[in-house]
Amino acid sequence: MSNKKALIIIDIQNDFCPGGALAVPGGDEIVPAVNELSSLHKFDKVIATQDWHPPGHISFASGKDKEPFSEVKIDGVTQTLWPDHCVQESEGADFHPDLDLKPVDLILRKGSDPNIDSYSAFLENDKKTETGLHHYLKGMDIEEIFVCGLALDVCVYFSSLDGIKYNFKVNLIRDVSRGIDQPQGSVDEVLGNMEEKGVVITDSGEVKKHKTKRV
Ligand code: VGL
Ligand code: ZN
């Protein structure tokens, strides 16, 4: 057992914060707590993900004659249509300006295939195209991951479940995550599903009690 741990910070980008194109309520509130966690030297690796879509991405409602947040079937895959967000190199795709990137070892971009959405940090929504993150983590001997960020009921959720699929011990840091909660109740539903699949729901206070990594 290596006991090595990674912190995975999901999509703390301007578009997911108040004022952004796909704002998550209170999305910016978690930034100070994320900064504190990432700088504590508890984690062997810190990864930050960035939703990174080309203009006209398959997940965008605009140009499809559909309302944002409606669902469509594309090649048998259910796709939620979102307001245009996190367009590559736009300000909305930038990390929140207060997010401390100094402790971040790896920035992983996802969602750049124009025809496949990618909620999870591990697998795109076709459930087979890999981002490569599990190879990186396994290669670094990481056994346990701590997931936090935005949005709890979308990318944080799918990343956590795929972490279980790849046999990591997965912890969701509840107080350092915020959800869209549309439809209302989604956050509670995904928390229940995560627990059922073996994700440990924890909070930053508990995480701070963990041993500091060997340096
Ligand atoms: C996300 C919806 C669309 C997320 C990304 O980061 O949770 N949600 N793209
Ligand atoms: Zn997206």
PDB file of C-alpha atoms and ligand atoms in Angstrom:
ATOM      1  CA  MET A   1       0.000   0.000   0.000  1.00  0.00           C
ATOM      2  CA  SER A   2       1.438   3.349  -1.010  1.00  0.00           C
ATOM      3  CA  ASN A   3      -1.106   5.481   0.837  1.00  0.00           C
ATOM      4  CA  LYS A   4      -0.446   8.198  -1.726  1.00  0.00           C
ATOM      5  CA  LYS A   5      -3.188  10.749  -2.158  1.00  0.00           C
ATOM      6  CA  ALA A   6      -4.249  13.226  -4.802  1.00  0.00           C
ATOM      7  CA  LEU A   7      -6.514  16.238  -4.618  1.00  0.00           C
ATOM      8  CA  ILE A   8      -8.641  16.717  -7.729  1.00  0.00           C
ATOM      9  CA  ILE A   9     -10.093  20.198  -8.112  1.00  0.00           C
ATOM     10  CA  ILE A  10     -12.898  20.173 -10.655  1.00  0.00           C
ATOM     11  CA  ASP A  11     -13.676  23.093 -12.993  1.00  0.00           C
ATOM     12  CA  ILE A  12     -13.304  26.162 -10.763  1.00  0.00           C
ATOM     13  CA  GLN A  13     -13.680  28.440 -13.776  1.00  0.00           C
ATOM     14  CA  ASN A  14     -15.291  31.827 -14.269  1.00  0.00           C
ATOM     15  CA  ASP A  15     -18.235  30.448 -16.226  1.00  0.00           C
ATOM     16  CA  PHE A  16     -19.221  28.228 -13.278  1.00  0.00           C
ATOM     17  CA  CYS A  17     -19.027  31.103 -10.794  1.00  0.00           C
ATOM     18  CA  PRO A  18     -21.642  33.821 -10.190  1.00  0.00           C
ATOM     19  CA  GLY A  19     -21.730  36.119 -13.230  1.00  0.00           C
ATOM     20  CA  GLY A  20     -20.575  33.300 -15.520  1.00  0.00           C
ATOM     21  CA  ALA A  21     -22.449  31.630 -18.373  1.00  0.00           C
ATOM     22  CA  LEU A  22     -23.349  28.513 -16.367  1.00  0.00           C
ATOM     23  CA  ALA A  23     -23.119  29.881 -12.858  1.00  0.00           C
ATOM     24  CA  VAL A  24     -23.277  27.426  -9.984  1.00  0.00           C
ATOM     25  CA  PRO A  25     -24.848  29.085  -6.921  1.00  0.00           C
ATOM     26  CA  GLY A  26     -22.059  29.968  -4.490  1.00  0.00           C
ATOM     27  CA  GLY A  27     -19.434  28.558  -6.845  1.00  0.00           C
ATOM     28  CA  ASP A  28     -16.882  31.193  -5.897  1.00  0.00           C
ATOM     29  CA  GLU A  29     -17.372  30.653  -2.143  1.00  0.00           C
ATOM     30  CA  ILE A  30     -15.279  27.495  -2.143  1.00  0.00           C
ATOM     31  CA  VAL A  31     -12.126  29.085  -3.556  1.00  0.00           C
ATOM     32  CA  PRO A  32     -10.495  30.016  -0.191  1.00  0.00           C
ATOM     33  CA  ALA A  33     -11.103  26.512   1.189  1.00  0.00           C
ATOM     34  CA  VAL A  34      -9.649  24.910  -1.952  1.00  0.00           C
ATOM     35  CA  ASN A  35      -6.561  27.093  -1.670  1.00  0.00           C
ATOM     36  CA  GLU A  36      -6.117  26.115   1.940  1.00  0.00           C
ATOM     37  CA  LEU A  37      -6.386  22.399   1.173  1.00  0.00           C
ATOM     38  CA  SER A  38      -4.082  22.435  -1.830  1.00  0.00           C
ATOM     39  CA  SER A  39      -1.344  24.262   0.075  1.00  0.00           C
ATOM     40  CA  LEU A  40      -1.390  21.980   3.144  1.00  0.00           C
ATOM     41  CA  HIS A  41       1.084  19.411   1.768  1.00  0.00           C
ATOM     42  CA  LYS A  42      -1.378  16.630   2.488  1.00  0.00           C
ATOM     43  CA  PHE A  43      -1.465  15.495  -1.118  1.00  0.00           C
ATOM     44  CA  ASP A  44       1.224  13.862  -3.218  1.00  0.00           C
ATOM     45  CA  LYS A  45      -0.302  15.378  -6.341  1.00  0.00           C
ATOM     46  CA  VAL A  46      -2.784  18.191  -6.949  1.00  0.00           C
ATOM     47  CA  ILE A  47      -4.754  18.154 -10.200  1.00  0.00           C
ATOM     48  CA  ALA A  48      -7.044  20.903 -11.479  1.00  0.00           C
ATOM     49  CA  THR A  49      -9.441  20.229 -14.338  1.00  0.00           C
ATOM     50  CA  GLN A  50     -10.668  22.752 -16.848  1.00  0.00           C
ATOM     51  CA  ASP A  51     -13.792  22.373 -19.008  1.00  0.00           C
ATOM     52  CA  TRP A  52     -12.463  23.391 -22.441  1.00  0.00           C
ATOM     53  CA  HIS A  53     -14.943  23.431 -25.302  1.00  0.00           C
ATOM     54  CA  PRO A  54     -14.493  24.552 -28.914  1.00  0.00           C
ATOM     55  CA  PRO A  55     -17.087  27.075 -30.198  1.00  0.00           C
ATOM     56  CA  GLY A  56     -20.264  25.273 -31.335  1.00  0.00           C
ATOM     57  CA  HIS A  57     -19.648  22.332 -28.976  1.00  0.00           C
ATOM     58  CA  ILE A  58     -22.221  19.517 -29.053  1.00  0.00           C
ATOM     59  CA  SER A  59     -23.331  20.395 -25.494  1.00  0.00           C
ATOM     60  CA  PHE A  60     -24.306  23.968 -26.367  1.00  0.00           C
ATOM     61  CA  ALA A  61     -28.021  24.791 -26.711  1.00  0.00           C
ATOM     62  CA  SER A  62     -27.371  27.741 -29.012  1.00  0.00           C
ATOM     63  CA  GLY A  63     -27.874  26.983 -32.684  1.00  0.00           C
ATOM     64  CA  LYS A  64     -29.913  23.852 -31.907  1.00  0.00           C
ATOM     65  CA  ASP A  65     -33.297  25.529 -31.478  1.00  0.00           C
ATOM     66  CA  LYS A  66     -33.571  24.094 -27.960  1.00  0.00           C
ATOM     67  CA  GLU A  67     -33.751  25.641 -24.522  1.00  0.00           C
ATOM     68  CA  PRO A  68     -30.710  25.468 -22.269  1.00  0.00           C
ATOM     69  CA  PHE A  69     -31.071  22.630 -19.701  1.00  0.00           C
ATOM     70  CA  SER A  70     -33.257  20.567 -22.061  1.00  0.00           C
ATOM     71  CA  GLU A  71     -32.173  17.054 -22.986  1.00  0.00           C
ATOM     72  CA  VAL A  72     -31.707  15.576 -26.446  1.00  0.00           C
ATOM     73  CA  LYS A  73     -30.618  12.168 -27.733  1.00  0.00           C
ATOM     74  CA  ILE A  74     -27.566  12.326 -29.960  1.00  0.00           C
ATOM     75  CA  ASP A  75     -26.513   8.937 -31.403  1.00  0.00           C
ATOM     76  CA  GLY A  76     -28.340   7.187 -28.571  1.00  0.00           C
ATOM     77  CA  VAL A  77     -26.568   9.211 -25.880  1.00  0.00           C
ATOM     78  CA  THR A  78     -28.626  11.590 -23.727  1.00  0.00           C
ATOM     79  CA  GLN A  79     -27.082  15.039 -23.825  1.00  0.00           C
ATOM     80  CA  THR A  80     -28.125  17.940 -21.637  1.00  0.00           C
ATOM     81  CA  LEU A  81     -27.909  21.174 -23.584  1.00  0.00           C
ATOM     82  CA  TRP A  82     -26.129  23.909 -21.642  1.00  0.00           C
ATOM     83  CA  PRO A  83     -25.702  27.606 -22.229  1.00  0.00           C
ATOM     84  CA  ASP A  84     -22.465  28.158 -24.180  1.00  0.00           C
ATOM     85  CA  HIS A  85     -19.715  27.936 -21.554  1.00  0.00           C
ATOM     86  CA  CYS A  86     -15.988  27.458 -21.092  1.00  0.00           C
ATOM     87  CA  VAL A  87     -15.133  28.216 -24.703  1.00  0.00           C
ATOM     88  CA  GLN A  88     -11.416  27.585 -25.239  1.00  0.00           C
ATOM     89  CA  GLU A  89      -9.282  30.661 -24.463  1.00  0.00           C
ATOM     90  CA  SER A  90     -12.287  32.742 -23.407  1.00  0.00           C
ATOM     91  CA  GLU A  91     -12.333  34.545 -20.073  1.00  0.00           C
ATOM     92  CA  GLY A  92     -15.157  32.254 -18.964  1.00  0.00           C
ATOM     93  CA  ALA A  93     -12.870  29.263 -19.376  1.00  0.00           C
ATOM     94  CA  ASP A  94     -10.149  30.786 -17.182  1.00  0.00           C
ATOM     95  CA  PHE A  95      -9.777  29.560 -13.652  1.00  0.00           C
ATOM     96  CA  HIS A  96     -11.344  31.804 -10.996  1.00  0.00           C
ATOM     97  CA  PRO A  97      -8.767  34.594 -10.532  1.00  0.00           C
ATOM     98  CA  ASP A  98      -8.310  33.777  -6.825  1.00  0.00           C
ATOM     99  CA  LEU A  99      -7.708  30.065  -7.346  1.00  0.00           C
ATOM    100  CA  ASP A 100      -4.133  29.403  -6.276  1.00  0.00           C
ATOM    101  CA  LEU A 101      -2.448  27.483  -9.091  1.00  0.00           C
ATOM    102  CA  LYS A 102       0.992  27.319  -7.431  1.00  0.00           C
ATOM    103  CA  PRO A 103       0.337  23.969  -5.714  1.00  0.00           C
ATOM    104  CA  VAL A 104      -1.253  22.486  -8.860  1.00  0.00           C
ATOM    105  CA  ASP A 105       0.922  19.793 -10.485  1.00  0.00           C
ATOM    106  CA  LEU A 106      -1.281  18.978 -13.441  1.00  0.00           C
ATOM    107  CA  ILE A 107      -3.957  20.897 -15.321  1.00  0.00           C
ATOM    108  CA  LEU A 108      -6.222  18.533 -17.207  1.00  0.00           C
ATOM    109  CA  ARG A 109      -8.446  19.906 -19.941  1.00  0.00           C
ATOM    110  CA  LYS A 110     -11.537  18.024 -21.038  1.00  0.00           C
ATOM    111  CA  GLY A 111     -14.447  18.476 -23.426  1.00  0.00           C
ATOM    112  CA  SER A 112     -12.377  19.596 -26.406  1.00  0.00           C
ATOM    113  CA  ASP A 113     -13.803  17.029 -28.829  1.00  0.00           C
ATOM    114  CA  PRO A 114     -16.545  19.005 -30.637  1.00  0.00           C
ATOM    115  CA  ASN A 115     -18.765  15.894 -30.746  1.00  0.00           C
ATOM    116  CA  ILE A 116     -18.404  14.377 -27.260  1.00  0.00           C
ATOM    117  CA  ASP A 117     -19.096  16.016 -23.925  1.00  0.00           C
ATOM    118  CA  SER A 118     -16.853  15.122 -21.018  1.00  0.00           C
ATOM    119  CA  TYR A 119     -18.167  15.500 -17.493  1.00  0.00           C
ATOM    120  CA  SER A 120     -15.751  13.147 -15.810  1.00  0.00           C
ATOM    121  CA  ALA A 121     -12.067  13.872 -15.341  1.00  0.00           C
ATOM    122  CA  PHE A 122     -11.393  10.227 -16.298  1.00  0.00           C
ATOM    123  CA  LEU A 123     -13.712   9.326 -19.172  1.00  0.00           C
ATOM    124  CA  GLU A 124     -15.620  11.276 -21.792  1.00  0.00           C
ATOM    125  CA  ASN A 125     -19.399  10.827 -21.952  1.00  0.00           C
ATOM    126  CA  ASP A 126     -19.149   7.956 -24.451  1.00  0.00           C
ATOM    127  CA  LYS A 127     -17.809   6.137 -21.342  1.00  0.00           C
ATOM    128  CA  LYS A 128     -14.829   4.800 -23.252  1.00  0.00           C
ATOM    129  CA  THR A 129     -12.611   7.661 -24.420  1.00  0.00           C
ATOM    130  CA  GLU A 130     -10.012   8.135 -21.705  1.00  0.00           C
ATOM    131  CA  THR A 131      -8.605  11.472 -20.627  1.00  0.00           C
ATOM    132  CA  GLY A 132      -5.484   9.671 -19.406  1.00  0.00           C
ATOM    133  CA  LEU A 133      -5.887  10.803 -15.801  1.00  0.00           C
ATOM    134  CA  HIS A 134      -6.010   7.289 -14.352  1.00  0.00           C
ATOM    135  CA  HIS A 135      -2.735   6.423 -16.103  1.00  0.00           C
ATOM    136  CA  TYR A 136      -1.111   9.467 -14.537  1.00  0.00           C
ATOM    137  CA  LEU A 137      -2.455   8.673 -11.054  1.00  0.00           C
ATOM    138  CA  LYS A 138      -1.624   4.946 -11.240  1.00  0.00           C
ATOM    139  CA  GLY A 139       1.795   5.817 -12.624  1.00  0.00           C
ATOM    140  CA  MET A 140       2.346   8.039  -9.611  1.00  0.00           C
ATOM    141  CA  ASP A 141       1.245   5.226  -7.280  1.00  0.00           C
ATOM    142  CA  ILE A 142      -1.752   7.231  -6.049  1.00  0.00           C
ATOM    143  CA  GLU A 143      -4.348   5.049  -4.308  1.00  0.00           C
ATOM    144  CA  GLU A 144      -6.735   7.580  -2.819  1.00  0.00           C
ATOM    145  CA  ILE A 145      -8.330  10.668  -4.355  1.00  0.00           C
ATOM    146  CA  PHE A 146     -10.131  13.622  -2.800  1.00  0.00           C
ATOM    147  CA  VAL A 147     -12.535  15.339  -5.183  1.00  0.00           C
ATOM    148  CA  CYS A 148     -13.991  18.837  -4.810  1.00  0.00           C
ATOM    149  CA  GLY A 149     -15.174  21.736  -6.981  1.00  0.00           C
ATOM    150  CA  LEU A 150     -17.934  22.450  -9.507  1.00  0.00           C
ATOM    151  CA  ALA A 151     -20.478  21.288 -10.282  1.00  0.00           C
ATOM    152  CA  LEU A 152     -21.203  18.752  -7.562  1.00  0.00           C
ATOM    153  CA  ASP A 153     -24.104  17.205  -9.483  1.00  0.00           C
ATOM    154  CA  VAL A 154     -22.311  17.081 -12.833  1.00  0.00           C
ATOM    155  CA  CYS A 155     -18.539  16.929 -13.205  1.00  0.00           C
ATOM    156  CA  VAL A 156     -17.690  16.283  -9.540  1.00  0.00           C
ATOM    157  CA  TYR A 157     -20.254  13.481  -9.507  1.00  0.00           C
ATOM    158  CA  PHE A 158     -19.107  11.704 -12.676  1.00  0.00           C
ATOM    159  CA  SER A 159     -15.450  12.093 -11.756  1.00  0.00           C
ATOM    160  CA  SER A 160     -16.062  10.522  -8.348  1.00  0.00           C
ATOM    161  CA  LEU A 161     -17.956   7.553  -9.774  1.00  0.00           C
ATOM    162  CA  ASP A 162     -15.288   6.926 -12.408  1.00  0.00           C
ATOM    163  CA  GLY A 163     -12.663   7.107  -9.660  1.00  0.00           C
ATOM    164  CA  ILE A 164     -14.431   4.137  -8.053  1.00  0.00           C
ATOM    165  CA  LYS A 165     -14.523   2.353 -11.449  1.00  0.00           C
ATOM    166  CA  TYR A 166     -10.753   2.728 -11.668  1.00  0.00           C
ATOM    167  CA  ASN A 167     -10.405   1.302  -8.160  1.00  0.00           C
ATOM    168  CA  PHE A 168      -9.293   4.400  -6.312  1.00  0.00           C
ATOM    169  CA  LYS A 169     -10.456   5.057  -2.805  1.00  0.00           C
ATOM    170  CA  VAL A 170     -12.651   8.120  -3.439  1.00  0.00           C
ATOM    171  CA  ASN A 171     -13.586  10.907  -1.038  1.00  0.00           C
ATOM    172  CA  LEU A 172     -15.924  13.736  -1.943  1.00  0.00           C
ATOM    173  CA  ILE A 173     -15.228  16.937   0.005  1.00  0.00           C
ATOM    174  CA  ARG A 174     -18.821  18.087   0.422  1.00  0.00           C
ATOM    175  CA  ASP A 175     -18.289  21.583   1.857  1.00  0.00           C
ATOM    176  CA  VAL A 176     -15.760  22.418  -0.870  1.00  0.00           C
ATOM    177  CA  SER A 177     -18.181  21.600  -3.701  1.00  0.00           C
ATOM    178  CA  ARG A 178     -21.312  23.318  -5.002  1.00  0.00           C
ATOM    179  CA  GLY A 179     -24.052  21.982  -7.284  1.00  0.00           C
ATOM    180  CA  ILE A 180     -26.340  23.395  -9.977  1.00  0.00           C
ATOM    181  CA  ASP A 181     -29.282  21.443  -8.445  1.00  0.00           C
ATOM    182  CA  GLN A 182     -31.405  21.559 -11.593  1.00  0.00           C
ATOM    183  CA  PRO A 183     -33.848  19.907 -11.380  1.00  0.00           C
ATOM    184  CA  GLN A 184     -34.070  20.635  -7.683  1.00  0.00           C
ATOM    185  CA  GLY A 185     -33.068  17.646  -5.608  1.00  0.00           C
ATOM    186  CA  SER A 186     -30.254  16.593  -7.970  1.00  0.00           C
ATOM    187  CA  VAL A 187     -27.600  17.287  -5.364  1.00  0.00           C
ATOM    188  CA  ASP A 188     -29.232  15.026  -2.771  1.00  0.00           C
ATOM    189  CA  GLU A 189     -29.780  12.362  -5.386  1.00  0.00           C
ATOM    190  CA  VAL A 190     -26.155  12.294  -6.529  1.00  0.00           C
ATOM    191  CA  LEU A 191     -24.878  12.287  -2.933  1.00  0.00           C
ATOM    192  CA  GLY A 192     -27.001   9.170  -2.304  1.00  0.00           C
ATOM    193  CA  ASN A 193     -25.753   7.495  -5.490  1.00  0.00           C
ATOM    194  CA  MET A 194     -22.142   8.285  -4.647  1.00  0.00           C
ATOM    195  CA  GLU A 195     -22.417   6.786  -1.168  1.00  0.00           C
ATOM    196  CA  GLU A 196     -24.065   3.701  -2.610  1.00  0.00           C
ATOM    197  CA  LYS A 197     -21.161   3.216  -4.999  1.00  0.00           C
ATOM    198  CA  GLY A 198     -18.578   3.544  -2.227  1.00  0.00           C
ATOM    199  CA  VAL A 199     -17.610   7.214  -2.326  1.00  0.00           C
ATOM    200  CA  VAL A 200     -16.867   8.530   1.176  1.00  0.00           C
ATOM    201  CA  ILE A 201     -18.582  11.879   1.758  1.00  0.00           C
ATOM    202  CA  THR A 202     -16.251  13.937   3.905  1.00  0.00           C
ATOM    203  CA  ASP A 203     -15.564  17.585   4.697  1.00  0.00           C
ATOM    204  CA  SER A 204     -12.518  19.828   4.755  1.00  0.00           C
ATOM    205  CA  GLY A 205     -12.262  19.656   8.552  1.00  0.00           C
ATOM    206  CA  GLU A 206     -11.782  15.878   8.349  1.00  0.00           C
ATOM    207  CA  VAL A 207      -9.336  16.158   5.463  1.00  0.00           C
ATOM    208  CA  LYS A 208      -7.180  18.575   7.459  1.00  0.00           C
ATOM    209  CA  LYS A 209      -6.742  15.883  10.106  1.00  0.00           C
ATOM    210  CA  HIS A 210      -5.025  13.606   7.570  1.00  0.00           C
ATOM    211  CA  LYS A 211      -1.303  13.073   7.895  1.00  0.00           C
ATOM    212  CA  THR A 212       0.930  15.471   6.022  1.00  0.00           C
ATOM    213  CA  LYS A 213       2.662  13.702   3.133  1.00  0.00           C
ATOM    214  CA  ARG A 214       6.171  12.421   3.567  1.00  0.00           C
ATOM    215  CA  VAL A 215       8.578  14.978   2.113  1.00  0.00           C
TER     216      VAL A 215
HETATM  217  C1  VGL B   1     -20.051  21.036 -16.129  1.00  0.00           C
HETATM  218  C2  VGL B   1     -22.052  21.192 -17.233  1.00  0.00           C
HETATM  219  C3  VGL B   1     -21.403  21.284 -18.441  1.00  0.00           C
HETATM  220  C4  VGL B   1     -19.326  20.914 -14.825  1.00  0.00           C
HETATM  221  C5  VGL B   1     -19.381  21.129 -17.331  1.00  0.00           C
HETATM  222  O1  VGL B   1     -18.155  21.308 -14.742  1.00  0.00           O
HETATM  223  O2  VGL B   1     -19.932  20.422 -13.859  1.00  0.00           O
HETATM  224  N1  VGL B   1     -21.382  21.068 -16.083  1.00  0.00           N
HETATM  225  N2  VGL B   1     -20.072  21.254 -18.473  1.00  0.00           N
HETATM  226 ZN    ZN B   2     -19.046  21.771 -20.256  1.00  0.00          ZN
END
